[in-house]
Short mmCIF file of C-alpha atoms in Angstrom, two decimals:
data_model
loop_
_atom_site.label_atom_id
_atom_site.label_comp_id
_atom_site.label_asym_id
_atom_site.label_seq_id
_atom_site.Cartn_x
_atom_site.Cartn_y
_atom_site.Cartn_z
CA VAL A 254 -7.26 -12.17 -22.15
CA LYS A 255 -9.61 -9.27 -22.79
CA GLU A 256 -6.85 -6.87 -23.72
CA ASN A 257 -9.22 -4.00 -24.52
CA ASN A 258 -9.97 -3.70 -20.79
CA ILE A 259 -6.39 -3.37 -19.57
CA PRO A 260 -3.38 -1.25 -20.53
CA PRO A 261 -1.41 -1.83 -23.77
CA LYS A 262 0.40 -5.16 -23.72
CA GLU A 263 4.12 -5.48 -23.21
CA THR A 264 6.41 -6.71 -25.93
CA ALA A 265 7.45 -10.36 -25.89
CA ARG A 266 10.37 -11.13 -23.61
CA LYS A 267 13.28 -12.59 -25.55
CA ASP A 268 15.65 -15.41 -24.63
CA SER A 269 17.50 -17.61 -27.09
CA SER A 270 17.15 -20.71 -24.88
CA VAL A 271 13.35 -20.72 -24.65
CA LYS A 272 10.44 -19.96 -26.90
CA THR A 273 9.04 -16.47 -26.38
CA TYR A 274 5.40 -15.47 -26.20
CA ALA A 275 3.47 -12.21 -26.09
CA MET A 276 3.19 -11.57 -22.37
CA PRO A 277 0.07 -10.05 -20.79
CA PRO A 278 0.14 -6.49 -19.47
CA ARG A 279 0.82 -5.81 -15.81
CA GLU A 280 -0.70 -3.31 -13.39
CA VAL A 281 -1.09 -2.81 -9.66
CA ARG A 282 -4.61 -3.53 -8.44
CA ALA A 283 -4.44 -2.69 -4.77
CA VAL A 284 -6.79 -2.38 -1.83
CA TRP A 285 -6.23 -0.59 1.47
CA VAL A 286 -7.19 -2.52 4.61
CA ALA A 287 -7.67 0.08 7.35
CA THR A 288 -7.48 -1.13 10.94
CA ILE A 289 -7.74 2.13 12.90
CA GLY A 290 -11.12 1.91 14.62
CA GLY A 291 -11.38 -1.58 13.07
CA ILE A 292 -12.68 0.10 9.89
CA ASP A 293 -12.00 -2.82 7.54
CA TRP A 294 -10.48 -5.36 9.90
CA PRO A 295 -11.06 -6.78 12.43
CA ARG A 296 -14.34 -4.83 12.81
CA GLU A 297 -14.62 -5.60 16.53
CA HIS A 298 -14.04 -9.30 15.98
CA PHE A 299 -11.83 -9.96 19.00
CA THR A 300 -11.48 -13.74 18.89
CA GLU A 301 -8.91 -15.51 16.76
CA ALA A 302 -11.55 -17.58 14.95
CA ALA A 303 -13.75 -14.59 14.12
CA GLN A 304 -10.81 -12.48 12.94
CA LYS A 305 -9.53 -15.22 10.66
CA ALA A 306 -12.97 -15.92 9.24
CA TRP A 307 -13.55 -12.25 8.43
CA TYR A 308 -10.15 -11.83 6.77
CA ASP A 309 -10.71 -14.96 4.69
CA GLN A 310 -14.09 -13.60 3.55
CA MET A 311 -12.40 -10.36 2.61
CA LEU A 312 -9.69 -12.16 0.63
CA ASP A 313 -12.36 -14.20 -1.16
CA THR A 314 -13.88 -10.94 -2.41
CA LEU A 315 -10.52 -9.47 -3.40
CA GLN A 316 -9.53 -12.62 -5.25
CA LYS A 317 -12.77 -12.66 -7.25
CA LEU A 318 -12.02 -9.09 -8.33
CA ASN A 319 -8.45 -10.01 -9.36
CA ILE A 320 -6.83 -7.74 -6.77
CA ASN A 321 -3.07 -8.41 -6.57
CA THR A 322 -1.84 -6.11 -3.76
CA VAL A 323 -2.91 -5.38 -0.18
CA TYR A 324 -1.88 -2.33 1.88
CA PHE A 325 -2.61 -3.50 5.42
CA GLN A 326 -2.46 -1.01 8.31
CA VAL A 327 -0.15 -2.57 10.91
CA ARG A 328 0.57 0.56 13.00
CA PRO A 329 -2.40 2.97 13.17
CA LYS A 330 -1.30 5.19 16.06
CA ALA A 331 1.98 4.27 17.75
CA ASP A 332 0.63 0.77 18.34
CA ALA A 333 1.23 -2.50 16.56
CA PHE A 334 -0.52 -5.51 15.09
CA TYR A 335 2.54 -7.54 16.08
CA ASP A 336 4.81 -7.90 19.11
CA SER A 337 6.91 -4.72 18.99
CA PRO A 338 9.69 -3.67 21.39
CA TYR A 339 8.85 -0.03 20.66
CA GLU A 340 5.07 0.19 20.99
CA PRO A 341 2.15 -1.67 22.56
CA TRP A 342 -0.25 -4.12 20.95
CA SER A 343 -3.03 -2.21 19.24
CA GLN A 344 -6.35 -1.95 21.03
CA TYR A 345 -8.06 -2.86 17.76
CA VAL A 346 -6.71 -6.43 17.96
CA THR A 347 -8.09 -7.55 21.32
CA GLY A 348 -10.16 -4.56 22.43
CA TYR A 349 -7.50 -3.45 24.95
CA ARG A 350 -4.31 -1.52 24.21
CA GLY A 351 -1.27 -3.57 25.20
CA LYS A 352 -3.12 -6.89 25.45
CA ALA A 353 -1.60 -9.60 23.27
CA PRO A 354 -3.78 -11.89 21.14
CA THR A 355 -3.58 -15.68 21.09
CA TYR A 356 -1.75 -15.87 17.73
CA ASP A 357 0.81 -14.01 15.61
CA VAL A 358 -1.65 -11.73 13.85
CA LEU A 359 0.72 -10.17 11.34
CA LYS A 360 2.35 -13.43 10.28
CA TRP A 361 -1.05 -15.00 9.76
CA VAL A 362 -2.48 -12.18 7.61
CA ILE A 363 0.73 -12.03 5.56
CA ASP A 364 0.70 -15.79 4.97
CA GLU A 365 -2.99 -15.80 4.04
CA THR A 366 -2.52 -12.87 1.65
CA HIS A 367 0.46 -14.55 -0.01
CA ARG A 368 -1.43 -17.84 -0.19
CA ARG A 369 -3.92 -16.05 -2.44
CA GLY A 370 -1.07 -14.82 -4.67
CA MET A 371 -1.28 -11.19 -3.48
CA SER A 372 1.55 -8.91 -2.37
CA PHE A 373 1.40 -7.62 1.21
CA HIS A 374 2.63 -4.13 2.14
CA ALA A 375 2.78 -2.99 5.77
CA TRP A 376 1.00 0.37 6.13
CA ILE A 377 2.09 2.59 9.00
CA ASN A 378 1.28 6.08 10.21
CA PRO A 379 4.64 7.71 11.00
CA TYR A 380 3.76 10.32 13.65
CA ARG A 381 0.27 9.77 15.11
CA VAL A 382 0.22 8.57 18.74
CA ASP A 383 -3.40 9.22 19.73
CA GLN A 384 -6.43 11.25 18.76
CA LYS A 385 -9.54 12.50 20.50
CA GLN A 386 -13.05 11.72 19.33
CA ARG A 387 -14.40 15.03 20.68
CA PRO A 388 -12.78 18.33 21.79
CA ASN A 389 -13.53 17.88 25.49
CA GLY A 390 -12.20 14.32 25.52
CA ARG A 391 -8.86 13.12 26.86
CA PHE A 392 -5.95 11.30 25.34
CA SER A 393 -5.28 7.78 26.53
CA LYS A 394 -2.57 7.22 29.10
CA LEU A 395 0.79 7.20 27.32
CA ASP A 396 2.22 3.70 27.10
CA PRO A 397 5.51 3.33 29.02
CA LYS A 398 7.24 2.06 25.86
CA ILE A 399 6.82 5.50 24.26
CA PRO A 400 9.28 8.24 25.36
CA LYS A 401 7.32 11.16 26.77
CA ASN A 402 9.89 13.71 25.61
CA LEU A 403 9.23 12.80 21.96
CA VAL A 404 5.48 13.35 22.16
CA LYS A 405 3.58 16.58 21.51
CA ASP A 406 -0.10 17.21 22.26
CA TYR A 407 -2.50 19.34 20.24
CA ARG A 408 -6.20 19.89 20.74
CA MET A 409 -7.34 16.80 18.86
CA VAL A 410 -4.19 14.81 18.14
CA ARG A 411 -1.07 13.59 19.93
CA VAL A 412 2.00 13.03 17.73
CA TYR A 413 5.64 12.11 17.76
CA ASN A 414 7.33 15.49 17.33
CA PRO A 415 8.38 15.69 13.64
CA ALA A 416 11.23 18.13 14.41
CA MET A 417 13.11 15.81 16.74
CA PRO A 418 15.99 13.75 15.30
CA GLU A 419 15.12 11.09 17.90
CA THR A 420 11.66 10.77 16.33
CA ARG A 421 13.12 10.02 12.93
CA ARG A 422 15.53 7.46 14.37
CA ARG A 423 12.73 5.81 16.32
CA VAL A 424 10.38 5.51 13.35
CA CYS A 425 13.19 4.10 11.19
CA ASN A 426 14.08 1.60 13.93
CA ILE A 427 10.44 0.52 14.04
CA VAL A 428 10.48 -0.05 10.27
CA ALA A 429 13.78 -1.97 10.42
CA ASP A 430 12.40 -4.22 13.19
CA LEU A 431 9.26 -4.88 11.16
CA LEU A 432 11.23 -5.76 8.01
CA ARG A 433 13.53 -8.13 9.88
CA LYS A 434 10.67 -10.00 11.57
CA TYR A 435 8.06 -10.29 8.82
CA ASP A 436 7.88 -11.24 5.16
CA VAL A 437 6.29 -7.98 4.01
CA ASP A 438 6.75 -6.84 0.42
CA GLY A 439 7.02 -3.17 1.26
CA ILE A 440 6.45 -0.31 3.69
CA HIS A 441 3.59 2.08 3.03
CA LEU A 442 2.98 5.52 4.59
CA ASP A 443 -0.36 7.32 4.56
CA ASP A 444 -1.01 11.07 4.24
CA TYR A 445 -0.48 12.25 7.83
CA PHE A 446 2.76 14.16 8.34
CA TYR A 447 2.71 17.43 10.31
CA PRO A 448 -0.65 17.43 12.10
CA ALA A 449 -3.70 19.12 10.62
CA LEU A 450 -4.70 21.54 13.36
CA VAL A 451 -8.10 22.91 14.26
CA LYS A 452 -8.93 26.49 13.29
CA GLY A 453 -6.92 29.02 15.28
CA GLU A 454 -4.46 26.47 16.67
CA LYS A 455 -0.71 27.01 16.26
CA MET A 456 2.03 24.44 15.69
CA ARG A 457 4.04 25.72 18.67
CA ASP A 458 7.39 24.63 17.24
CA GLU A 459 9.34 27.89 17.52
CA ALA A 460 11.73 26.34 20.05
CA GLU A 461 12.53 23.48 17.69
CA TYR A 462 13.06 25.95 14.86
CA ARG A 463 15.53 27.94 16.96
CA ARG A 464 17.38 24.76 17.92
CA TYR A 465 17.43 22.88 14.60
CA GLY A 466 16.37 25.34 11.90
CA LYS A 467 19.16 27.92 11.59
CA ALA A 468 19.92 26.84 8.02
CA PHE A 469 16.36 27.46 6.81
CA PRO A 470 14.97 30.87 5.80
CA SER A 471 11.45 30.16 7.11
CA ILE A 472 9.75 27.88 9.58
CA ALA A 473 7.71 26.37 6.71
CA ASP A 474 10.94 25.40 4.91
CA PHE A 475 12.21 23.95 8.18
CA ARG A 476 9.10 21.80 8.62
CA ARG A 477 9.32 20.48 5.07
CA ALA A 478 12.99 19.66 5.64
CA MET A 479 12.10 17.69 8.77
CA VAL A 480 9.61 15.55 6.84
CA ASP A 481 12.09 15.25 3.95
CA SER A 482 14.65 13.92 6.40
CA LEU A 483 12.25 11.25 7.64
CA ILE A 484 11.39 10.13 4.10
CA ALA A 485 15.04 9.98 2.98
CA SER A 486 16.07 8.15 6.16
CA MET A 487 13.24 5.67 5.82
CA GLN A 488 14.20 4.90 2.21
CA ASP A 489 17.80 4.31 3.37
CA THR A 490 16.59 2.05 6.18
CA ILE A 491 14.33 -0.03 3.94
CA LYS A 492 16.98 -0.55 1.28
CA ALA A 493 19.64 -1.39 3.87
CA VAL A 494 17.51 -4.07 5.54
CA ARG A 495 15.71 -5.43 2.47
CA PRO A 496 16.80 -3.89 -0.85
CA ASP A 497 13.89 -5.29 -2.88
CA ALA A 498 11.15 -4.05 -0.55
CA VAL A 499 9.03 -1.24 -1.99
CA PHE A 500 8.60 2.11 -0.23
CA SER A 501 5.26 3.73 -1.12
CA ILE A 502 3.47 6.85 0.11
CA SER A 503 -0.17 7.89 -0.37
CA PRO A 504 -0.34 11.70 0.01
CA GLN A 505 -3.52 13.71 -0.08
CA GLY A 506 -4.79 14.46 -3.56
CA ASN A 507 -4.58 18.21 -2.87
CA TYR A 508 -0.91 18.94 -3.62
CA GLU A 509 -1.09 22.49 -2.17
CA ASN A 510 -2.40 21.14 1.13
CA ASN A 511 0.39 18.55 1.17
CA TYR A 512 3.02 21.26 0.69
CA ASN A 513 1.63 24.00 2.94
CA THR A 514 -0.21 22.14 5.71
CA MET A 515 1.26 18.64 5.90
CA TYR A 516 4.69 20.00 4.87
CA ALA A 517 5.05 17.06 2.48
CA ASP A 518 7.04 17.97 -0.65
CA ILE A 519 5.90 15.19 -2.98
CA GLU A 520 7.69 16.60 -6.01
CA GLN A 521 11.00 16.70 -4.12
CA TRP A 522 10.63 13.10 -2.93
CA SER A 523 10.12 11.95 -6.50
CA LYS A 524 13.02 13.95 -7.95
CA ARG A 525 15.36 12.62 -5.27
CA GLY A 526 14.14 9.04 -5.58
CA TRP A 527 13.31 8.92 -1.88
CA CYS A 528 10.33 6.64 -2.45
CA ASP A 529 9.46 4.06 -5.07
CA VAL A 530 5.73 4.64 -5.47
CA ILE A 531 3.41 7.64 -5.01
CA ILE A 532 -0.35 6.99 -4.60
CA PRO A 533 -2.27 10.30 -4.43
CA GLN A 534 -5.71 9.99 -2.92
CA LEU A 535 -7.76 11.48 -5.75
CA TYR A 536 -11.00 11.30 -3.83
CA TRP A 537 -13.11 13.49 -6.14
CA SER A 538 -15.36 12.89 -9.13
CA THR A 539 -14.39 13.65 -12.71
CA GLU A 540 -16.90 16.52 -12.50
CA ARG A 541 -14.67 18.22 -9.92
CA TRP A 542 -10.97 17.79 -9.11
CA PHE A 543 -10.10 14.29 -10.27
CA LEU A 544 -8.83 15.13 -13.75
CA PRO A 545 -6.74 18.26 -13.03
CA ARG A 546 -5.11 16.61 -10.02
CA LEU A 547 -4.44 13.45 -12.01
CA LYS A 548 -2.66 15.71 -14.50
CA TRP A 549 -0.60 17.42 -11.79
CA PHE A 550 0.60 14.23 -10.18
CA SER A 551 1.43 12.59 -13.49
CA GLU A 552 3.57 15.60 -14.43
CA HIS A 553 5.28 16.20 -11.09
CA ALA A 554 5.49 12.92 -9.16
CA THR A 555 6.91 10.46 -11.67
CA VAL A 556 10.57 11.42 -12.12
CA LYS A 557 12.00 8.37 -10.32
CA THR A 558 8.80 6.90 -8.90
CA LYS A 559 5.88 4.86 -10.14
CA LEU A 560 2.43 6.45 -9.93
CA LEU A 561 -0.72 4.69 -8.75
CA ILE A 562 -4.08 6.39 -8.27
CA GLY A 563 -6.17 6.13 -5.11
CA TYR A 564 -9.96 5.90 -5.49
CA ALA A 565 -12.61 6.65 -2.84
CA LEU A 566 -15.07 3.76 -2.84
CA TYR A 567 -16.74 5.07 0.32
CA ARG A 568 -18.21 8.07 -1.52
CA PHE A 569 -20.57 5.87 -3.55
CA ASP A 570 -24.00 5.54 -1.97
CA ARG A 571 -27.55 5.56 -3.29
CA ASN A 572 -28.32 8.44 -0.91
CA ALA A 573 -25.14 10.42 -1.61
CA LYS A 574 -25.50 14.20 -1.54
CA SER A 575 -23.96 14.48 -5.01
CA THR A 576 -25.87 12.60 -7.69
CA VAL A 577 -22.61 11.60 -9.40
CA TYR A 578 -21.99 9.10 -6.56
CA ARG A 579 -25.45 7.50 -6.69
CA THR A 580 -24.34 5.19 -9.49
CA PRO A 581 -20.95 3.53 -10.05
CA ASP A 582 -20.46 5.10 -13.47
CA ASP A 583 -18.01 7.82 -12.45
CA LEU A 584 -15.77 5.27 -10.77
CA GLY A 585 -15.40 3.61 -14.16
CA THR A 586 -14.67 6.97 -15.77
CA GLN A 587 -12.02 7.73 -13.15
CA ILE A 588 -10.24 4.40 -13.69
CA ASP A 589 -10.43 4.74 -17.47
CA SER A 590 -9.07 8.29 -17.34
CA ALA A 591 -6.12 7.23 -15.20
CA ARG A 592 -5.39 4.22 -17.41
CA ALA A 593 -5.25 6.48 -20.44
CA ASN A 594 -2.31 8.28 -18.79
CA ARG A 595 0.85 6.33 -19.66
CA ARG A 596 2.54 7.34 -16.40
CA VAL A 597 -0.05 5.54 -14.26
CA SER A 598 0.91 2.01 -13.21
CA GLY A 599 -2.28 0.97 -11.45
CA ALA A 600 -5.02 1.59 -8.91
CA ALA A 601 -5.50 1.53 -5.13
CA LEU A 602 -9.04 1.26 -3.76
CA TYR A 603 -10.11 2.71 -0.41
CA SER A 604 -11.14 0.51 1.16
CA ALA A 605 -11.73 -3.23 1.57
CA TYR A 606 -14.98 -2.97 3.53
CA TRP A 607 -16.67 -1.18 0.64
CA LEU A 608 -15.84 -4.06 -1.67
CA MET A 609 -17.61 -6.30 0.84
CA LYS A 610 -20.57 -3.91 1.05
CA ASN A 611 -20.65 -3.18 -2.72
CA PRO A 612 -22.71 0.07 -2.62
CA VAL A 613 -24.55 0.95 -5.87
CA GLY A 614 -22.86 -2.02 -7.56
CA ILE A 615 -19.30 -0.64 -7.61
CA ASN A 616 -17.91 -4.19 -7.83
CA ARG A 617 -19.50 -4.60 -11.25
CA VAL A 618 -17.48 -1.63 -12.54
CA ILE A 619 -14.28 -2.92 -10.94
CA ALA A 620 -14.80 -6.47 -12.24
CA ALA A 621 -15.33 -5.14 -15.76
CA ARG A 622 -11.96 -3.38 -15.63
CA PHE A 623 -10.12 -6.23 -13.90
CA PRO A 624 -11.55 -9.17 -15.88
CA CYS A 625 -8.57 -11.49 -15.52
CA PRO A 626 -5.60 -11.86 -13.17
CA THR A 627 -2.42 -9.90 -13.78
CA LEU A 628 0.90 -9.34 -12.04
CA PRO A 629 1.86 -5.99 -10.57
CA PRO A 630 4.64 -4.37 -12.60
CA TYR A 631 8.23 -3.81 -11.54
CA LEU A 632 8.10 -1.13 -8.84
CA GLY A 633 11.80 -0.59 -8.18
CA GLN A 634 13.96 2.26 -9.37
CA GLY A 635 16.55 1.88 -12.10
CA GLU A 636 17.00 -1.14 -14.33
CA GLU A 637 14.98 -4.25 -13.55
CA LYS A 638 17.32 -7.03 -12.41
CA LYS A 639 15.59 -10.23 -13.33
CA PRO A 640 15.63 -13.26 -11.00
CA ASP A 641 16.88 -16.65 -12.12
CA VAL A 642 14.60 -18.65 -14.39
CA PRO A 643 12.74 -21.50 -12.60
CA GLN A 644 14.36 -24.85 -13.40
CA GLY A 645 13.36 -28.48 -13.18
CA LEU A 646 9.73 -28.23 -14.26
CA HIS A 647 8.05 -31.56 -13.64
CA ALA A 648 4.50 -32.73 -14.30
CA ASP A 649 2.72 -35.44 -12.34
CA GLY A 650 -0.69 -35.59 -13.96
CA TYR A 651 -2.11 -32.07 -13.66
CA THR A 652 0.30 -31.15 -10.84
CA LEU A 653 3.21 -28.99 -11.96
CA SER A 654 6.27 -28.39 -9.76
CA TRP A 655 9.68 -26.70 -10.12
CA GLN A 656 12.77 -25.78 -8.15
CA LEU A 657 12.63 -22.85 -5.74
CA VAL A 658 14.15 -19.49 -6.65
CA ARG A 659 15.36 -17.48 -3.66
CA ASP A 660 13.23 -14.53 -2.48
CA CYS A 661 10.65 -15.05 -5.23
CA TYR A 662 7.07 -16.00 -5.82
CA TYR A 663 5.93 -17.42 -9.16
CA ALA A 664 3.64 -16.71 -12.08
CA VAL A 665 2.12 -19.68 -13.91
CA TYR A 666 1.16 -19.03 -17.53
CA LYS A 667 -0.78 -21.01 -20.11
CA VAL A 668 0.06 -20.64 -23.81
CA VAL A 669 -3.03 -19.89 -25.88
CA GLU A 670 -2.61 -19.22 -29.62
CA GLY A 671 0.95 -18.02 -29.15
CA LYS A 672 0.12 -15.72 -26.24
CA ALA A 673 0.74 -16.16 -22.53
CA GLU A 674 -2.26 -15.98 -20.20
CA LEU A 675 -1.61 -15.67 -16.47
CA ILE A 676 -3.28 -18.55 -14.66
CA GLN A 677 -2.19 -17.72 -11.12
CA ALA A 678 0.44 -16.01 -9.00
CA ILE A 679 1.60 -18.45 -6.32
CA TYR A 680 3.98 -18.40 -3.35
CA ASP A 681 4.55 -22.16 -3.51
CA ASN A 682 6.56 -24.13 -6.12
CA ARG A 683 3.74 -26.53 -6.87
CA ILE A 684 0.33 -26.05 -8.46
CA THR A 685 -2.53 -28.26 -9.63
CA LEU A 686 -3.64 -26.96 -13.01
CA PRO A 687 -7.27 -26.71 -14.13
CA ALA A 688 -6.87 -28.19 -17.62
CA ALA A 689 -4.48 -29.72 -20.14
CA GLY A 690 -2.30 -27.44 -22.25
CA TYR A 691 1.12 -25.88 -22.62
CA TYR A 692 2.40 -24.05 -19.52
CA PHE A 693 5.49 -22.22 -18.32
CA VAL A 694 6.53 -20.47 -15.11
CA THR A 695 8.41 -17.29 -14.22
CA ALA A 696 10.01 -16.27 -10.92
CA VAL A 697 8.89 -12.87 -9.57
CA ARG A 698 10.94 -11.02 -6.96
CA LYS A 699 9.13 -10.45 -3.67
CA GLY A 700 8.72 -6.72 -3.15
CA ASN A 701 9.56 -5.00 -6.43
CA ASN A 702 8.05 -7.69 -8.72
CA ALA A 703 11.02 -8.00 -11.07
CA GLU A 704 10.13 -10.99 -13.29
CA SER A 705 12.43 -13.63 -14.76
CA LEU A 706 12.46 -14.83 -18.33
CA PRO A 707 10.10 -17.77 -18.99
CA SER A 708 11.00 -21.30 -18.00
CA GLN A 709 10.86 -24.14 -20.47
CA THR A 710 7.34 -24.85 -21.70
CA ILE A 711 5.79 -28.11 -20.56
CA ASN A 712 2.83 -29.96 -22.05
CA ILE A 713 0.28 -31.02 -19.46
CA LYS A 714 -1.84 -33.86 -20.89
#
């Protein structure tokens, strides 16, 4: 393992019943897969075969770059990439809103992602229902599944009204339904809370403030409290349905804009433990805002949460207006700067299509910093409760198998000069190994990635 390219290694994990080894470091290496407009997937591939082929190509690229986590957008704008009782099928799946595809899209992409040893987090937008492409355009006809009394129209965007208690209950019910139906490792929210309005437009929520906001000294405090209530309720919902699932949020990198325009109080959410992971979108160069905003988030958003950093791959282009984006060098500087901060637990790259396109050779910079596979770290709050150790390791030639551990995937390690090197994360309990040597296995909890102590070591000859 090229340890100089990844964060400081963890101490050896101790257990009197098995030999211990120096374990490799762990970090989140995530990629966003945006589906609104088909940005990353399915990119106007509307047949089952074409969609599957494109996703497999994408996963091939991610796997080569040692990515271990996918944030996949399953609900872009009050629609779904699965059969939902609350909202229609997304138009981005078949080309027509409400039209079902020929296969269970979400199950298939989850299974394929897990088959590559990557975690899968379901990314949703909480409030957005529709948006216009131009000011004189019209919103789409409201689907009959969506209650009209919960919807509010602005000049360019239609949203679920953030001030309505029924909105919060509905969004939480949608999340609970998703968690019960699908083997997702977490729920992920993006940066859209109260709508960003066009210049001169007003929020028009005075009636809601009069009805629900008597306890708040200002309408801005009221709005923040409404978003706070959604976040706290969603955390409660997630932990009630699936306690080990991770709740992550990717706010804008501009913390003042979050607080005063989106009415998203990131610092409060962290202090209260209302989410497990914060991923600010630090979409600037180190010549501008990247470093000071990295400092702010590391100091204010890590009380009870883990911190990942979001990077803007789309800014890199040989014809970019700013010369800093005409080479991939600053991307490397950004990642290195974040890694030097001990509160940062990993990276999230926006977005998958740009890894396929590889403008100005950004993949070379990423590959240099992710030279070998690694597990994501424990992303829960409080003490890590380790799963049971895998038992019954058995070798048949180069095929290694073991007994299943409930609600876990597995990490297969090879012992090299007293150190453990991660060979592969796997969602099966059987693997064909590439070479002879000494191996052991750990169980890793789906969702928060709590890892067991090592199994017995077995010699593959």
